[in-house]
C-alpha cells in the first residue's frame, strides 16, 4: 500500500471507533427522557439495559469466527450498520413507546459493537505492522472522544427539549454517510489467515490458562474497572438526576465530563505508563476511581459530586486497558489469556446494569454504587498482579484496550513492522472472547 492509502486507511479506522462513541453517548445522555417516555421504573430500566449486555456478548462470541471467515472489512461494515440500525430501532421504540423494542434496539447496538470493533482492532494491528507506529491506543482514544462529542450534542438536545427519538434518528442518518465514506479506505482480506489459525493454536499449547492464579488476579482487576466504567455509562445521568436532584440537561453535562476525563486519561496514559509502570498506574487509577465514587455516593453537594465524577472518569480510563495488556504479557498463549481476562471483565457489563438497577430501585442509585466502590477499592490491593513481564514496545503502546461498552485488546506485541508470523498472530485480537 502507498503511504497515502495507509494514511487514509488509518483515518477510516479512527472514524469507525469515533462513530460508536457518538452513538453510545447519544442514547446514554437521553436515558432520563427515554425512561420517562417509556414510563418504567429504575429497576425496569436496568432490565432494558440488559439487552445491551446480551447483545454485546453475542457480538463478542461471533466476532472471531466472522473475521476468520470473511476478513475485517465486511465485519466492520456489518458491525457499524447494526449500530446505525439500532439508533433507528431505539428511537422508534421511544416514540411508540415500547420497552421491548428499545431493549431489542440495545441488543442490536451491543451486537454491532461487539463484532465490529474487534474487526477494527484487527485492522489496526495490521496498520501497525505496515507502518511500525502505534495505532491502537489512539483508536480507543477516538472512541472516548466520540462519547464526548455525542454527549455534548445530547446535552444540548436535552436542554432544548428536542425529542429523543428524532435525535437518535438524526445520528443514524449522519452515521450512514460516514460509514459509506470510511469503508472505501479499508482493504479486503485482512485477518483471514491469522484469525483462522489463532484459536486452534491457543487450545494446543500448555495447560488451561484459567489455572494461572496470577491471570485470575488480573481478571479481577479487569472486572472491577469494567464495572466502574460500565456503571457510569449505564447510570450516571440518572444517578445525578435521581440521586443529586439535577435536571436532565445537567445530568447529561456531568456524563460529558466523565467521558472527557476518560478521553484525557487514555490519550495521556502512555506517558505515565512509561514513567511509572503498570502496577503503579493501575493502583493510582483505582484510588482515583474510589475517591470519585466516595464523593458521589456520600456527598450531599451536587457540585462536589459533579467534580468527583472527573476523578471517577480518570480512574476508569486506564485500569481496564492496562490490565488487559498485562494479561497478554503474563505468559504464553497471549490470545487465550487476554480472551479469558476479557470474558471475566465482561461479566461486569453483563450483570452490572440489571444488578445496579435492582439495587437502585430498592435503595437508591447512590447506595447501589457502594457495590462498585467495593470492587474498585479491591483493585488497589490487586494492582501488583499487573506488573507482568514487560516487552520492549508495551510501554510505548501504553497497554491499549477498549473503551465502552467494553473492547478488543492489543497485547503489547512488537510494532516495529516485523514480518514474523508468530508475532503478528499474537498481536491480532481475533478470538471470540476478546472485548471491545
XYZ file of C-alpha atoms in Angstrom:
436
model
C 0.000 0.000 0.000
C 1.136 3.567 -0.714
C 1.711 5.997 2.142
C -1.435 7.879 1.172
C -3.513 4.701 1.146
C -2.216 3.709 4.564
C -2.937 7.178 5.916
C -6.499 7.088 4.595
C -6.961 3.607 5.987
C -5.766 4.724 9.416
C -8.115 7.708 9.349
C -11.004 5.434 8.403
C -10.274 3.213 11.379
C -10.284 6.247 13.660
C -13.696 7.066 12.212
C -15.013 3.567 12.894
C -14.122 3.944 16.574
C -15.373 7.530 16.757
C -18.843 6.609 15.427
C -19.737 4.032 18.132
C -18.638 6.538 20.778
C -21.032 9.141 19.390
C -23.849 6.599 19.084
C -23.417 5.270 22.605
C -23.300 8.661 24.325
C -26.250 9.866 22.233
C -28.644 7.404 23.812
C -26.925 7.393 27.225
C -27.454 11.152 27.618
C -31.131 10.680 26.727
C -31.777 7.808 29.188
C -33.701 10.043 31.632
C -36.022 11.149 28.806
C -36.275 7.615 27.413
C -37.127 6.213 30.848
C -39.814 8.839 31.403
C -41.263 8.366 27.918
C -41.415 4.596 28.415
C -42.919 5.064 31.872
C -40.691 2.451 33.519
C -39.014 2.296 36.936
C -35.278 2.338 37.573
C -35.301 -1.442 38.056
C -37.170 -1.962 34.790
C -34.688 0.341 33.057
C -31.948 -1.951 34.297
C -33.624 -4.892 32.559
C -33.895 -2.839 29.355
C -30.154 -2.106 29.547
C -29.593 -5.839 29.952
C -30.382 -6.086 26.230
C -27.190 -4.143 25.522
C -25.107 -6.535 27.607
C -26.559 -9.647 25.972
C -26.114 -8.161 22.507
C -22.516 -7.226 23.254
C -21.728 -10.740 24.448
C -23.364 -12.175 21.315
C -21.215 -9.961 19.108
C -18.047 -10.852 21.003
C -18.715 -14.594 20.752
C -19.258 -14.362 16.987
C -16.541 -11.857 16.113
C -13.549 -14.175 15.859
C -15.298 -16.607 13.538
C -16.670 -13.810 11.365
C -13.256 -12.199 10.913
C -11.676 -15.609 10.296
C -14.136 -16.423 7.535
C -14.791 -13.054 5.882
C -11.952 -10.720 6.909
C -12.175 -7.397 8.681
C -13.805 -5.197 6.018
C -17.220 -6.895 5.816
C -17.336 -7.364 9.594
C -16.591 -3.660 10.134
C -19.374 -2.870 7.681
C -21.778 -5.260 9.417
C -20.983 -4.007 12.920
C -21.313 -0.337 12.000
C -24.526 -0.998 10.069
C -26.017 -2.706 13.131
C -25.067 0.311 15.270
C -26.779 2.635 12.785
C -29.883 0.408 12.681
C -30.001 0.287 16.473
C -30.361 4.076 16.669
C -33.453 3.832 14.475
C -34.906 0.938 16.485
C -34.258 2.623 19.865
C -35.699 5.879 18.545
C -38.800 4.111 17.215
C -39.253 2.228 20.490
C -39.038 5.508 22.394
C -41.598 7.193 20.137
C -44.175 4.363 20.217
C -43.394 3.876 23.219
C -42.326 0.234 23.568
C -39.873 -1.042 26.172
C -39.359 -4.388 24.331
C -38.496 -2.503 21.132
C -35.950 -0.315 22.970
C -34.477 -3.477 24.514
C -34.220 -5.046 21.047
C -32.511 -1.898 19.753
C -29.960 -2.051 22.548
C -29.325 -5.712 21.718
C -28.632 -4.748 18.090
C -26.329 -1.949 19.266
C -24.383 -4.314 21.523
C -24.035 -6.925 18.788
C -22.697 -4.305 16.374
C -20.218 -3.010 18.938
C -19.017 -6.476 19.895
C -18.448 -7.709 16.353
C -17.426 -4.529 14.539
C -14.847 -3.138 16.914
C -12.992 -6.447 17.163
C -12.556 -6.233 13.391
C -11.389 -2.602 13.641
C -8.740 -3.636 16.154
C -7.515 -6.449 13.912
C -7.242 -3.990 11.032
C -5.479 -1.506 13.289
C -2.921 -4.148 14.251
C -2.249 -4.708 10.556
C -1.672 -0.976 10.044
C 0.799 -1.062 12.929
C 2.651 -3.912 11.214
C 2.853 -1.918 7.980
C 3.821 1.447 9.457
C 5.755 0.401 12.571
C 3.816 3.035 14.549
C 1.281 2.612 17.351
C -2.324 2.951 16.167
C -4.448 1.050 18.661
C -4.049 3.472 21.610
C -5.369 6.340 19.513
C -8.226 4.155 18.255
C -9.571 3.733 21.768
C -8.968 7.400 22.492
C -11.126 8.211 19.459
C -13.953 6.169 20.966
C -13.760 8.236 24.149
C -13.587 11.426 22.081
C -16.725 10.288 20.283
C -18.505 9.892 23.607
C -17.580 13.491 24.477
C -18.908 14.864 21.186
C -22.064 12.740 21.271
C -22.598 13.587 24.926
C -22.296 17.316 24.273
C -24.841 17.106 21.458
C -27.115 15.003 23.665
C -26.861 17.555 26.454
C -27.800 20.367 24.063
C -30.707 18.336 22.670
C -31.941 17.622 26.196
C -31.723 21.278 27.185
C -33.662 22.259 24.062
C -36.297 19.566 24.778
C -35.577 18.069 21.338
C -37.420 14.709 21.155
C -35.106 11.799 21.949
C -36.378 9.657 19.076
C -35.668 12.330 16.453
C -32.241 12.926 17.998
C -31.282 9.256 17.613
C -32.624 9.060 14.058
C -30.575 12.130 13.036
C -27.471 10.443 14.473
C -28.261 7.346 12.376
C -28.603 9.356 9.158
C -25.263 11.119 9.686
C -23.562 7.819 10.558
C -24.703 6.233 7.280
C -22.818 8.844 5.268
C -19.668 8.452 7.353
C -19.866 4.653 7.054
C -20.006 4.771 3.257
C -17.150 7.267 3.146
C -14.849 5.399 5.526
C -15.394 1.873 4.248
C -13.848 2.698 0.864
C -10.440 3.130 2.513
C -10.404 -0.270 4.262
C -8.902 -3.043 2.096
C -10.419 -6.510 1.809
C -8.803 -9.716 3.068
C -7.188 -8.518 6.307
C -7.420 -11.001 9.188
C -8.412 -14.075 7.205
C -5.390 -16.344 7.690
C -4.262 -15.038 11.085
C -7.729 -15.246 12.594
C -8.224 -18.743 11.302
C -5.064 -20.008 12.921
C -5.128 -18.417 16.336
C -7.920 -20.234 18.199
C -6.606 -23.698 17.486
C -3.086 -22.671 18.398
C -4.289 -21.345 21.730
C -6.014 -24.627 22.503
C -2.998 -26.741 21.653
C -0.454 -25.085 23.936
C 0.121 -25.893 27.577
C -2.312 -26.218 30.478
C -5.561 -24.225 30.502
C -4.890 -20.558 31.171
C -7.670 -20.399 33.761
C -5.410 -22.377 36.108
C -2.969 -19.448 36.251
C -3.624 -17.721 39.596
C -1.877 -14.507 38.589
C -4.011 -14.284 35.480
C -7.158 -14.652 37.575
C -5.996 -11.752 39.758
C -5.585 -9.666 36.627
C -9.084 -10.774 35.661
C -10.359 -9.467 38.997
C -8.778 -6.070 38.245
C -10.500 -6.005 34.864
C -13.803 -6.952 36.487
C -13.532 -4.091 38.974
C -12.506 -1.430 36.482
C -15.018 -2.561 33.857
C -17.740 -2.257 36.478
C -16.559 1.289 37.265
C -16.719 2.270 33.606
C -19.932 0.407 32.840
C -21.774 1.793 35.877
C -21.099 5.339 34.676
C -22.013 4.578 31.068
C -25.302 2.989 32.107
C -26.395 5.020 35.099
C -24.519 8.306 35.522
C -27.145 10.688 34.056
C -29.893 9.015 36.094
C -27.641 8.934 39.162
C -27.175 12.696 39.008
C -30.868 13.318 38.280
C -32.353 10.974 40.885
C -29.527 10.978 43.434
C -28.444 14.630 43.405
C -31.501 16.498 42.127
C -30.032 17.813 38.871
C -32.253 18.321 35.857
C -31.825 16.094 32.810
C -29.621 18.587 30.926
C -27.179 18.973 33.818
C -27.166 15.208 34.315
C -26.084 14.878 30.688
C -23.407 17.539 31.250
C -21.940 15.505 34.112
C -21.783 12.463 31.826
C -19.920 14.561 29.248
C -17.440 15.463 31.988
C -16.948 11.766 32.757
C -16.381 10.987 29.070
C -13.937 13.897 28.760
C -11.958 12.634 31.757
C -11.847 9.169 30.169
C -10.572 10.689 26.932
C -7.821 12.684 28.636
C -6.758 9.648 30.656
C -6.465 7.428 27.581
C -4.602 9.918 25.406
C -2.163 10.775 28.224
C -1.801 7.271 29.665
C 1.298 6.309 27.685
C 3.381 8.965 29.459
C 2.504 7.629 32.910
C 2.993 4.001 31.868
C 6.449 4.807 30.529
C 7.381 6.668 33.700
C 5.795 4.598 36.479
C 4.863 1.159 35.073
C 1.635 -0.808 35.000
C 1.206 -1.653 38.676
C 1.544 1.970 39.778
C -0.835 3.162 37.065
C -3.462 0.557 37.989
C -3.145 1.451 41.685
C -3.413 5.183 41.011
C -6.378 4.596 38.691
C -8.193 2.560 41.326
C -7.504 5.188 44.010
C -8.776 7.967 41.744
C -11.902 5.995 40.877
C -12.551 5.144 44.526
C -12.179 8.776 45.639
C -14.588 9.884 42.942
C -17.136 7.240 43.882
C -16.897 8.050 47.610
C -17.694 11.704 46.956
C -20.507 10.916 44.505
C -22.100 8.467 46.942
C -21.671 10.218 50.275
C -21.556 13.930 49.480
C -24.894 15.754 49.522
C -23.496 18.571 47.410
C -24.374 18.219 43.737
C -21.396 20.435 42.832
C -18.952 18.251 44.761
C -20.463 15.124 43.199
C -20.176 16.578 39.708
C -16.486 17.430 40.240
C -15.891 13.990 41.766
C -17.136 12.391 38.541
C -13.939 13.667 36.883
C -11.863 11.585 39.327
C -14.156 8.643 38.621
C -13.578 9.057 34.883
C -9.802 9.388 35.180
C -9.703 6.289 37.383
C -11.780 4.224 34.977
C -9.840 5.283 31.875
C -6.657 3.200 32.222
C -7.274 0.370 34.695
C -9.167 -1.818 32.251
C -6.874 -1.470 29.180
C -3.662 -1.705 31.211
C -4.866 -4.877 32.918
C -5.705 -6.445 29.553
C -2.241 -5.569 28.290
C -0.758 -7.152 31.409
C -2.726 -10.323 30.698
C -1.137 -10.510 27.252
C 2.338 -10.357 28.796
C 1.654 -12.771 31.672
C 2.747 -15.924 29.857
C 2.412 -17.958 26.662
C -0.791 -18.130 24.588
C -1.378 -14.405 24.664
C -4.667 -14.525 22.787
C -6.150 -17.163 25.089
C -5.012 -15.210 28.150
C -6.493 -11.925 27.024
C -9.650 -13.704 25.891
C -10.122 -15.225 29.340
C -9.492 -11.960 31.176
C -11.722 -10.044 28.773
C -14.528 -12.546 29.330
C -14.147 -12.180 33.109
C -14.308 -8.417 32.715
C -17.329 -8.653 30.503
C -19.295 -10.155 33.381
C -19.379 -6.597 34.754
C -21.108 -5.339 31.622
C -23.464 -8.321 31.526
C -24.509 -8.405 35.181
C -23.910 -4.771 36.155
C -26.906 -2.980 34.574
C -29.715 -5.152 35.982
C -27.980 -5.667 39.329
C -27.399 -1.956 39.910
C -30.891 -1.218 38.642
C -32.406 -3.688 41.100
C -30.419 -2.218 43.998
C -31.217 1.307 42.860
C -34.917 0.511 42.764
C -34.828 -0.647 46.398
C -32.129 1.520 47.998
C -31.474 4.364 45.543
C -28.783 4.636 42.904
C -26.326 6.383 45.233
C -26.458 3.469 47.666
C -26.228 0.978 44.806
C -22.896 2.485 43.751
C -21.358 1.243 47.026
C -21.029 -2.128 45.280
C -18.945 -0.501 42.545
C -16.845 1.258 45.191
C -16.012 -2.039 46.928
C -14.828 -3.600 43.675
C -12.732 -0.573 42.696
C -11.143 -0.400 46.164
C -10.162 -4.059 45.849
C -8.248 -3.220 42.660
C -5.873 -1.072 44.760
C -4.757 -4.223 46.582
C -4.658 -6.334 43.402
C -2.585 -3.820 41.407
C 0.789 -5.646 41.824
C -0.599 -8.506 39.719
C -0.480 -6.182 36.696
C 3.321 -5.951 36.937
C 3.881 -8.782 34.459
C 6.838 -9.305 32.148
C 7.305 -6.162 30.043
C 8.021 -6.135 26.361
C 10.112 -3.620 24.586
C 7.087 -1.980 22.952
C 4.487 -2.499 25.656
C 5.281 0.784 27.305
C 5.240 2.557 24.001
C 1.748 1.278 23.323
C 0.564 2.089 26.792
C -1.311 -1.207 27.148
C -4.173 -0.135 24.887
C -7.512 -1.831 25.014
C -11.179 -0.953 24.832
C -13.445 1.748 25.985
C -17.150 1.315 26.494
C -19.077 -0.646 26.492
C -16.018 -2.849 26.837
C -13.067 -3.645 23.726
C -10.560 -5.757 21.876
C -7.057 -5.684 23.113
C -3.559 -5.053 21.919
C -1.355 -7.347 23.888
C 1.800 -5.306 23.679
C 3.468 -7.167 20.818
C 6.153 -5.811 18.529
C 5.048 -2.898 16.374
C 8.251 -2.366 14.501
C 6.923 -3.747 11.255
C 8.379 -7.222 11.604
C 7.010 -9.967 9.413
C 7.419 -12.718 11.981
C 4.235 -14.778 11.739
C 4.085 -15.723 15.398
C 4.377 -12.111 16.489
C 1.774 -10.972 14.024
C -0.679 -13.602 15.161
C -0.036 -12.750 18.783
C -0.825 -9.126 18.100
C -4.166 -9.656 16.439
C -7.146 -9.806 18.806
C -9.365 -12.115 16.807
C -10.710 -14.725 19.190
C -14.319 -14.752 20.196
C -13.583 -13.888 23.787
C -11.911 -10.547 23.105
C -13.590 -7.403 24.319
C -14.438 -4.260 22.503
